[in-house]
Coordinates of C-alpha atoms in Angstrom, one line a residue:
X937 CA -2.7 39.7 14.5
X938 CA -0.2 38.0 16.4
X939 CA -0.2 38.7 20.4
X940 CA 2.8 39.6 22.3
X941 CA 3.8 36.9 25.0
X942 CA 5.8 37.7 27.4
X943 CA 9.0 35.8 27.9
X944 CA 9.8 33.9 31.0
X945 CA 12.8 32.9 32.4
X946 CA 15.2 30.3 30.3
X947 CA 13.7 27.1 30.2
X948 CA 14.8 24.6 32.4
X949 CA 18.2 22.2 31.7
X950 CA 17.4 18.2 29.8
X951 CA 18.6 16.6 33.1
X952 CA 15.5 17.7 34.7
X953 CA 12.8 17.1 32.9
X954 CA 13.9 13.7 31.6
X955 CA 10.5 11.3 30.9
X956 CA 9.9 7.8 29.6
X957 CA 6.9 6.3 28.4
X958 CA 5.6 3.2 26.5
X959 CA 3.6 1.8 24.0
X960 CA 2.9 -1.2 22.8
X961 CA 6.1 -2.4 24.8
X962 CA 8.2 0.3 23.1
X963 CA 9.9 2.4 26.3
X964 CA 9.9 5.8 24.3
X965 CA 12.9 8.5 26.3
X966 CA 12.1 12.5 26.2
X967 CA 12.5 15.4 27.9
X968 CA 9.7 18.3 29.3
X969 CA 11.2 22.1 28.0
X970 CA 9.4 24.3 30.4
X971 CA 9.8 27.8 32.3
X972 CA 10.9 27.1 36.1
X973 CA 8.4 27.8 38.7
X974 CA 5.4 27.5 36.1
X975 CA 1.6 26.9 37.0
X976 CA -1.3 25.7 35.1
X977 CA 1.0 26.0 32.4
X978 CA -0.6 24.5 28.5
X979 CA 1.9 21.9 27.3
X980 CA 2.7 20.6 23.9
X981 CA 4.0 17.2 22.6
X982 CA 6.1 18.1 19.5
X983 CA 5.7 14.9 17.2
X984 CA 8.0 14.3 14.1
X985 CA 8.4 14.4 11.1
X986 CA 8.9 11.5 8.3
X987 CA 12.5 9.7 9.0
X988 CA 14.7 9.0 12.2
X989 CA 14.5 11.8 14.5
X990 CA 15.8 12.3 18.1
X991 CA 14.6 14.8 20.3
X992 CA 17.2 17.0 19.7
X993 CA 16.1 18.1 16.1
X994 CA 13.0 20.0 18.1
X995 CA 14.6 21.5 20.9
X996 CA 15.3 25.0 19.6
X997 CA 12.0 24.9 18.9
X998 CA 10.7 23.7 22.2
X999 CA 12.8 26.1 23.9
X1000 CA 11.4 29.2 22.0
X1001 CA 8.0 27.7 23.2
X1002 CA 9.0 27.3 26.6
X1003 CA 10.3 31.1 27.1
X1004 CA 6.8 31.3 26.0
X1005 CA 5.0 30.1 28.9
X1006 CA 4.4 26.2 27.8
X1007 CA 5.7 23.0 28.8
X1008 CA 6.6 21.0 25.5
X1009 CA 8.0 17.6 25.8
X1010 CA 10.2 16.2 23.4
X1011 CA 10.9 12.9 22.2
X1012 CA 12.9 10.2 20.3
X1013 CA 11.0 9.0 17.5
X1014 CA 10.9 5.4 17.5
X1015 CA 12.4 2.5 15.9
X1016 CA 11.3 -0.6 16.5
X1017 CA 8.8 -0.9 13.7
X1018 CA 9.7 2.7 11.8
X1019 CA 11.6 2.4 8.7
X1020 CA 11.8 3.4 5.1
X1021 CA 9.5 0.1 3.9
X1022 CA 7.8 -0.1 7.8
X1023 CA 5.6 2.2 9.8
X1024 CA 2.2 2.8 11.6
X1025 CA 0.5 6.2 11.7
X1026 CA -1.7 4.6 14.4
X1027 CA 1.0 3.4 16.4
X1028 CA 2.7 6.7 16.2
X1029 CA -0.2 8.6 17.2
X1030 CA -0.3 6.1 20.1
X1031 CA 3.0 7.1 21.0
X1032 CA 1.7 10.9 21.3
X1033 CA -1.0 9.9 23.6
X1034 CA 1.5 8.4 25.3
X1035 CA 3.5 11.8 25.7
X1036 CA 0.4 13.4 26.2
X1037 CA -0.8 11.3 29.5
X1038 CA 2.8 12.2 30.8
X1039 CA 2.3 15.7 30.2
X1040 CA -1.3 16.1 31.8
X1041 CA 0.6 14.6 34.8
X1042 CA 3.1 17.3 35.4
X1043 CA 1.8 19.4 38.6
X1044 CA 3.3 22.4 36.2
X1045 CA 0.5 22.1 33.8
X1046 CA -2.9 22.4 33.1
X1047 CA -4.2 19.3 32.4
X1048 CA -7.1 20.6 30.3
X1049 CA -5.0 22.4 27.9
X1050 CA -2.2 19.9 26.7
X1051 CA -2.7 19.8 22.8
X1052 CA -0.2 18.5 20.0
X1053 CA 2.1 19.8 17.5
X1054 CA 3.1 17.9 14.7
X1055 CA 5.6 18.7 11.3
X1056 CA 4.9 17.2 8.1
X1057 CA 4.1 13.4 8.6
X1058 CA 3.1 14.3 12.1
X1059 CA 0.8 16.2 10.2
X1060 CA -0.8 13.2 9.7
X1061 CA 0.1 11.4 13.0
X1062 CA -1.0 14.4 15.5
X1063 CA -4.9 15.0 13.9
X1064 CA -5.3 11.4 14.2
X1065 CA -3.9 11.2 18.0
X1066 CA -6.4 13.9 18.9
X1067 CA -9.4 11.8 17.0
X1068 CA -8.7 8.9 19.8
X1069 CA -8.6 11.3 22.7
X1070 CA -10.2 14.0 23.9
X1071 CA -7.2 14.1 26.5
X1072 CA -6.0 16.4 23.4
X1073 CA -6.8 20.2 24.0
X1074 CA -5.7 20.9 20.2
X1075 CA -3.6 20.2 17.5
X1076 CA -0.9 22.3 15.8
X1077 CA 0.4 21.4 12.1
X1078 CA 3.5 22.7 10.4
X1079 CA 3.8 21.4 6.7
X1080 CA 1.1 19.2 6.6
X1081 CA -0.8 17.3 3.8
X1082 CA -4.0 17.2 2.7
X1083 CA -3.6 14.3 0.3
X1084 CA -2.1 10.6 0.6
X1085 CA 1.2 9.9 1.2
X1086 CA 2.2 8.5 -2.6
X1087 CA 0.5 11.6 -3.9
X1088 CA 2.0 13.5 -2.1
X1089 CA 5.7 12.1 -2.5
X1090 CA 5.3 11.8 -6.5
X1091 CA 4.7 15.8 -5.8
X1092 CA 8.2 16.2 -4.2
X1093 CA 10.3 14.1 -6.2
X1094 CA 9.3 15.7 -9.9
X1095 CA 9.6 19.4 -8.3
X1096 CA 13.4 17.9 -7.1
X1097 CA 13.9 16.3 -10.5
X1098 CA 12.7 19.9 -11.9
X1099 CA 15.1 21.9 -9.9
X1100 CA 17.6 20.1 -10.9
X1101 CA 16.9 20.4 -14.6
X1102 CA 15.5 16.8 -15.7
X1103 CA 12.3 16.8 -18.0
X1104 CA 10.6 14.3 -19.8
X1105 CA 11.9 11.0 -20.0
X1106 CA 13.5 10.2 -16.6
X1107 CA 10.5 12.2 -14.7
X1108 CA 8.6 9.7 -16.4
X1109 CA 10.4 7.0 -14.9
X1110 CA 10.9 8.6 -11.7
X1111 CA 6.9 8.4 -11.1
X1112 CA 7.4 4.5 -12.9
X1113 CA 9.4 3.6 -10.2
X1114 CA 7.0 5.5 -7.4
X1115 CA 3.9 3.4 -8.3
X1116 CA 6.1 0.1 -8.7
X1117 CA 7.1 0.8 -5.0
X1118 CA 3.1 1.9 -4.4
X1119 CA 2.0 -1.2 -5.9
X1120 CA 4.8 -4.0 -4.5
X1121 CA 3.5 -2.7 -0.8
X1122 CA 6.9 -1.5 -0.2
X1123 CA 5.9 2.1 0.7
X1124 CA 3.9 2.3 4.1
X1125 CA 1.1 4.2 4.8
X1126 CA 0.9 4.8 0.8
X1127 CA -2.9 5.1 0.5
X1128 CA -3.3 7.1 4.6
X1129 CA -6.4 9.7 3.8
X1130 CA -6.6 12.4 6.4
X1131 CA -9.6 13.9 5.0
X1132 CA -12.1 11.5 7.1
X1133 CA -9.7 12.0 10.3
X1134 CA -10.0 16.1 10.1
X1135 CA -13.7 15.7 9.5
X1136 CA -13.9 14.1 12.4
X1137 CA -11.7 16.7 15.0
X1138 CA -13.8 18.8 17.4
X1139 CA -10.8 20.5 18.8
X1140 CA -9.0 23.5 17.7
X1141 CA -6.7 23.0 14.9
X1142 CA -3.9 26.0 13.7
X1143 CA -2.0 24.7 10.6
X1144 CA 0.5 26.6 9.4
X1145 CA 2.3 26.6 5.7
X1146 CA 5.6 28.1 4.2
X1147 CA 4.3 29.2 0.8
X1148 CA 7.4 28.2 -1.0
X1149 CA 7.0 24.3 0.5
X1150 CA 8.4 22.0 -2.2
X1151 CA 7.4 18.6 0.0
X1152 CA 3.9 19.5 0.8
X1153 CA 1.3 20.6 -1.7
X1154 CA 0.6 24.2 0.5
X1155 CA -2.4 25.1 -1.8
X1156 CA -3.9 22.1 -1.6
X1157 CA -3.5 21.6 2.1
X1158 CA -5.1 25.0 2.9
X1159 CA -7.9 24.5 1.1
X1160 CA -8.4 20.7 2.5
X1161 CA -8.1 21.9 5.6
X1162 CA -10.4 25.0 5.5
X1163 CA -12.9 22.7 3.8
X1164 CA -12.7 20.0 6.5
X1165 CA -11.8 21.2 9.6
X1166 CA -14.9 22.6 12.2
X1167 CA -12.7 25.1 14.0
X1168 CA -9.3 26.5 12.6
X1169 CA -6.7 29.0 12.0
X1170 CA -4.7 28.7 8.7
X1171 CA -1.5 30.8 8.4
X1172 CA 0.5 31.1 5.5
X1173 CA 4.1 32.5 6.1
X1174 CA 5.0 33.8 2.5
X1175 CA 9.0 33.0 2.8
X1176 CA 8.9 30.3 4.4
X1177 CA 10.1 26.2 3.1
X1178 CA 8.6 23.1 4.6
X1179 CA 9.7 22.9 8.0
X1180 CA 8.8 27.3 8.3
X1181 CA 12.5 27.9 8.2
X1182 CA 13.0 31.2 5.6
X1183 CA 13.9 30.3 2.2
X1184 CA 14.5 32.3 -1.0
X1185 CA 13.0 29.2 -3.5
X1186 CA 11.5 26.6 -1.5
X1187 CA 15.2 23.9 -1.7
X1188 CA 17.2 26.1 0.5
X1189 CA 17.5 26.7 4.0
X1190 CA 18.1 30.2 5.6
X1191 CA 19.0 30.9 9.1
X1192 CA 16.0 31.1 11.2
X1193 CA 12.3 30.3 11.4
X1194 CA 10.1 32.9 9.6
X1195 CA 9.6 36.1 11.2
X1196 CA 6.6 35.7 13.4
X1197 CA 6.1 31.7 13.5
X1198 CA 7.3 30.8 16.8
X1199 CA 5.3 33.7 18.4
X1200 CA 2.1 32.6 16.4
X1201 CA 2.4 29.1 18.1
X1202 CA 3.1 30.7 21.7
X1203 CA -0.1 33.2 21.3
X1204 CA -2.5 30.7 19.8
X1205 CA -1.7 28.1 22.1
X1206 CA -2.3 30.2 25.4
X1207 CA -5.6 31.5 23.5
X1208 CA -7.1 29.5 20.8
X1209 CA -9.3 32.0 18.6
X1210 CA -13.2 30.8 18.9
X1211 CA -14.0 31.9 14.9
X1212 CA -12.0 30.1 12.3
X1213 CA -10.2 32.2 10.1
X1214 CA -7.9 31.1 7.1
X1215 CA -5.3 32.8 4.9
X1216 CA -5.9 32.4 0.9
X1217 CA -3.9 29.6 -0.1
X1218 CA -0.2 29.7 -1.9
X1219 CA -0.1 29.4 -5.2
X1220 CA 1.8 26.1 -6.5
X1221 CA 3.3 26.2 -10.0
X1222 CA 1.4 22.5 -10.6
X1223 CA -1.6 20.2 -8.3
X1224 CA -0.4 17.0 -7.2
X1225 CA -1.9 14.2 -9.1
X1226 CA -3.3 10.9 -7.7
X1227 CA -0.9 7.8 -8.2
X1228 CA -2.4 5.4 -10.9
X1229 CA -2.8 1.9 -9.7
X1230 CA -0.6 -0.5 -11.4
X1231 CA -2.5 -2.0 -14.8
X1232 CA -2.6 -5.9 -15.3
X1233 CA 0.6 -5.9 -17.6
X1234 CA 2.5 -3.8 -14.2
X1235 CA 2.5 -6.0 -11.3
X1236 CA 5.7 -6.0 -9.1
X1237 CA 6.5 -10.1 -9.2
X1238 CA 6.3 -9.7 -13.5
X1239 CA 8.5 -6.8 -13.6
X1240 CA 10.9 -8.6 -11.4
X1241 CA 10.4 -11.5 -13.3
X1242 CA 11.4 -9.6 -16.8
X1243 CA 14.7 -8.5 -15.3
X1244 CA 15.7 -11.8 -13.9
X1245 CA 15.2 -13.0 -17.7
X1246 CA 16.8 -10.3 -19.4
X1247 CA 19.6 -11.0 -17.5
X1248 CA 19.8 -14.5 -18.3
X1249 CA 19.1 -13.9 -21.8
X1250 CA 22.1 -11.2 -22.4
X1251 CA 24.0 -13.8 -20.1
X1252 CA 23.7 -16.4 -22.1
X1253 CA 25.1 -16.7 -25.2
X1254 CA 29.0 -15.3 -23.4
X1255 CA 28.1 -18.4 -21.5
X1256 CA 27.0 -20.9 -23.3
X1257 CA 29.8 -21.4 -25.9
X1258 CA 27.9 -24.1 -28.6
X1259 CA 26.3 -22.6 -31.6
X1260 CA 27.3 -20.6 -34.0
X1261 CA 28.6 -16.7 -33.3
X1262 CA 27.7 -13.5 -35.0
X1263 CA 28.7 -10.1 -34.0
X1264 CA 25.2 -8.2 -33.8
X1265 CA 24.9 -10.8 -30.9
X1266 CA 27.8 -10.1 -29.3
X1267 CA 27.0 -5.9 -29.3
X1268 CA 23.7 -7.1 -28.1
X1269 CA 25.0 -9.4 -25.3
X1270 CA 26.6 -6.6 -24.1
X1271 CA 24.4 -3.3 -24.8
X1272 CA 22.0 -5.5 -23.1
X1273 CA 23.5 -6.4 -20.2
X1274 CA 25.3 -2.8 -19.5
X1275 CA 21.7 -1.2 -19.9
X1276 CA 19.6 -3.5 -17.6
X1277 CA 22.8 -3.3 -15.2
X1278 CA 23.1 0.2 -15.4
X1279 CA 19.2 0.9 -15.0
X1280 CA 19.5 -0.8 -11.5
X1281 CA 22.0 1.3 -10.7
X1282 CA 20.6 4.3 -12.0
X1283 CA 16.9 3.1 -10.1
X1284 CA 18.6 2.8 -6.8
X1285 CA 20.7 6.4 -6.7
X1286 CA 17.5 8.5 -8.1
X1287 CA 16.0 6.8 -5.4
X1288 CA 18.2 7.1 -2.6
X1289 CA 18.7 10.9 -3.6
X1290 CA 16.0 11.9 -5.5
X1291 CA 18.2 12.4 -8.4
X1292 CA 21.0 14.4 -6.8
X1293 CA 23.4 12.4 -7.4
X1294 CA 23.3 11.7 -11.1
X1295 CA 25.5 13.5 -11.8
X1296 CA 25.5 17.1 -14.6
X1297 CA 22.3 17.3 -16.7
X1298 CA 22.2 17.8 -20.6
X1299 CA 19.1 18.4 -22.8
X1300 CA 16.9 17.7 -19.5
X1301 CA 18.8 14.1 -19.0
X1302 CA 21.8 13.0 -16.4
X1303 CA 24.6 12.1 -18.4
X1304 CA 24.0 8.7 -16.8
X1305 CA 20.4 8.6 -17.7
X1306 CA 21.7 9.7 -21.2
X1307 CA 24.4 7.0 -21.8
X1308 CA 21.2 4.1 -21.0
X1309 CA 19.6 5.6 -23.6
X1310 CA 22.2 5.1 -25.6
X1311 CA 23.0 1.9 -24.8
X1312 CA 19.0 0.6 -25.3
X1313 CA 19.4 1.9 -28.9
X1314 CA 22.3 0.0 -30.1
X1315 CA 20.2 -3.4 -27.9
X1316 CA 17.4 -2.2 -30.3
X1317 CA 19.7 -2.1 -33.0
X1318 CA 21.5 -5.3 -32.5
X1319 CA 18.5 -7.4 -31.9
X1320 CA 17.9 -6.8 -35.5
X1321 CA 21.2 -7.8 -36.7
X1322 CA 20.7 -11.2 -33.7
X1323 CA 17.2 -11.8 -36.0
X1324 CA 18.8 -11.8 -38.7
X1325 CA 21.6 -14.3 -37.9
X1326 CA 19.5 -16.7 -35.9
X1327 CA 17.1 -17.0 -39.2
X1328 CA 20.2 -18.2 -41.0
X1329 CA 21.8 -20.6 -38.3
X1330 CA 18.3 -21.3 -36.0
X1331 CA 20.2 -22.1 -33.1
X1332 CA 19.5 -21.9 -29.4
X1333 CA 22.6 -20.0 -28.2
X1334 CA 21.0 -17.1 -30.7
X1335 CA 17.4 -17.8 -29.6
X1336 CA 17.5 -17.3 -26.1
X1337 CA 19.7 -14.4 -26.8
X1338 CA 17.5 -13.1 -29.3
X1339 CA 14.4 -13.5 -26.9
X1340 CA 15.7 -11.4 -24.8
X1341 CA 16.5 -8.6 -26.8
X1342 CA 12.7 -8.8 -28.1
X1343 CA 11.4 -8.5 -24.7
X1344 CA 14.2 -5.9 -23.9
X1345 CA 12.3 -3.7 -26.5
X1346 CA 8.8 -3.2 -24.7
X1347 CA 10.7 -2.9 -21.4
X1348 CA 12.9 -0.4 -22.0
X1349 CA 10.0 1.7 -23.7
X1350 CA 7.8 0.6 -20.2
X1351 CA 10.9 2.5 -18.0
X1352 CA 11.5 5.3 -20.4
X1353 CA 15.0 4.3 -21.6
X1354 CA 14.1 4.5 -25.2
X1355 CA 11.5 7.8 -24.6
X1356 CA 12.0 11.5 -24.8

């Protein structure tokens, strides 16, 4: 049951409750939301999630929590040393200690009862702030994971790629490219295992789900959480999306938190439960899956290495003019080149957008996706008409081109471009 709290007065203006802090040299700027005139009041750092954030994203928030009877201070994320390919969990759980010491400070607030909130990887950050510090009253998760980082994020991207109507070939890939990024180091905090961090958490802990999250596994995070966690309450708000806003599927984003949400967090927080209790977790339509580590023939450097030959290869023989020509190397020249060209292109949108913008999608493919495949079939097809014509003439211009069309082969069946 969720307890009434009465509302206080609007909370006061940013102007006065304007903070700094450091860490680790980093001068961090945010602002204390709280009710004027308050005593002994609990406060709450809000910490964010993945991404640049400012304060600003959680001041609604912080607001509704302040009419509530709690000083919540507020934030900009970092970033120095935050960025798609750079971060620190510890650091930014240092950061929230950090905002927590300034908190406890406030003559407005009970020292004793300062806890932290955080939203999806501050679902990560906040349990492991409170592990260092028992400055932290409790912890309050929105969204938050259960499993690793990459797991997690291979999770998100095929549901995305689903929604929009890909299957098979380019999912594939899609993963391909997550554990190429896993594997180069170029995805921070890939392998991060809360488990042993919520094991470890003595204070109380209320994590909160939308059952229609399409980021975070919600099933599996219950159940982690129930499993791992010494004192809890787990709430699952049934039309809720990731960040608790109300959704109809999961991908859109209604006006407004979910009914009851902001009020669970003002009750809890001014009365913490002493028996754990747990909602049954959400159903999802699949479980997240562990990503593979890369096998001996997958490292990053020989990967790169294949495409810088490929490209010299189907660069070639327009290039280097001596030898004998034949059309099946010309088609392959350029088939070859357009397809390795075009997958880089195609690597670096689905990335960027997570496949929004490919483009329409027919028979489960983006028409761009579609017109590589394409394209890999006639370099198939022409390296068999280039074999041909270097047996008869044996000379280097058709070699080297010919080399790269056989290597082209087990490539393009590695990235899915000549798969279903």
């Amino acid at each position: 049951m969720i307890l009434a709290v009465t509302a206080l007065a609007p909370p006061v203006s940013a102007a006065d409750g304007e903070v700094t802090f450091t860490n680790g040299g980093v001068t961090l700027h945010g602002t204390v939301v709280a009710p004027p005139g308050g005593t002994k009041l609990p406060g709450l750092v809000m910490v964010h999630g993945s991404g640049a954030h400012s304060r600003d994203d959680y001041r609604e928030q912080a607001e509704a929590f302040a009419r509530q009877g709690i000083a919540t201070l507020i934030y900009d994320k970092r970033t120095e040393g935050y960025s798609q390919f750079e971060r620190s969990y510890s650091t930014l759980a240092d950061d929230a200690l950090a905002a927590v010491e300034v908190l406890r400070k406030r003559p407005d607030v009970d020292p004793a009862r300062v806890g932290i909130w955080g939203l999806s990887e501050g679902g990560w950050v906040a349990p492991l702030a409170a592990s260092r510090s028992s400055d932290v009253a409790f912890v309050v998760t929105l969204g938050a994971n259960g499993v690793e980082p990459a797991r997690q994020q291979a999770w998100a991207v095929e549901n995305q790629l689903r929604r929009l109507g890909m299957a098979g070939s380019i999912v594939g890939t899609a993963s391909t490219m997550l554990r190429q990024l896993v594997g180069g180091g170029v995805f921070p905090e890939a392998h991060y295992d809360p488990v042993p961090v919520l094991k470890s958490l003595r204070q109380p802990v209320l994590g909160i789900w939308g059952a229609k999250d399409i980021l975070t596994p919600p099933g599996e995070a219950v159940e982690i959480f129930r499993e791992s966690l010494a004192h809890h309450t787990l709430r699952v708000f049934p039309d809720a999306q990731h960040q608790l806003r109300r959704t109809t599927d999961g991908f859109d984003k209604l006006p407004g938190y979910a009914p009851g949400y902001l009020e669970l967090v003002g009750s809890w927080v001014h009365n913490p439960p002493s028996a754990s209790t747990a909602d049954a977790p959400p159903a999802q339509d699949r479980p997240s899956t562990a990503v593979a580590p890369l096998a001996w023939y997958e490292p990053t450097w020989l990967q790169l290495a294949v495409l810088a030959f490929l490209l010299v290869a189907f660069a070639w023989y327009p290039l280097f003019r001596r030898g004998p020509a034949a059309r099946p190397a010309r088609w392959l020249s350029a088939t070859g080149l357009l397809a390795v060209l075009g997958f880089l292109v195609v690597d670096v949108v689905l990335q960027m957008t997570m496949g929004k913008g490919l483009g329409p999608v027919v028979a489960g493919r983006p028409l761009p996706w579609l017109a590589l495949q394409l394209l890999s079939l006639g370099a198939v097809a022409a390296t068999i008409g280039t074999a041909v014509a270097w047996w008869r003439h044996r000379g280097l211009r058709l070699g080297v081109l010919l080399a790269g069309g056989v290597v082209f082969v087990p490539w393009a069946v590695y990235w899915g471009l000549l798969g279903f």
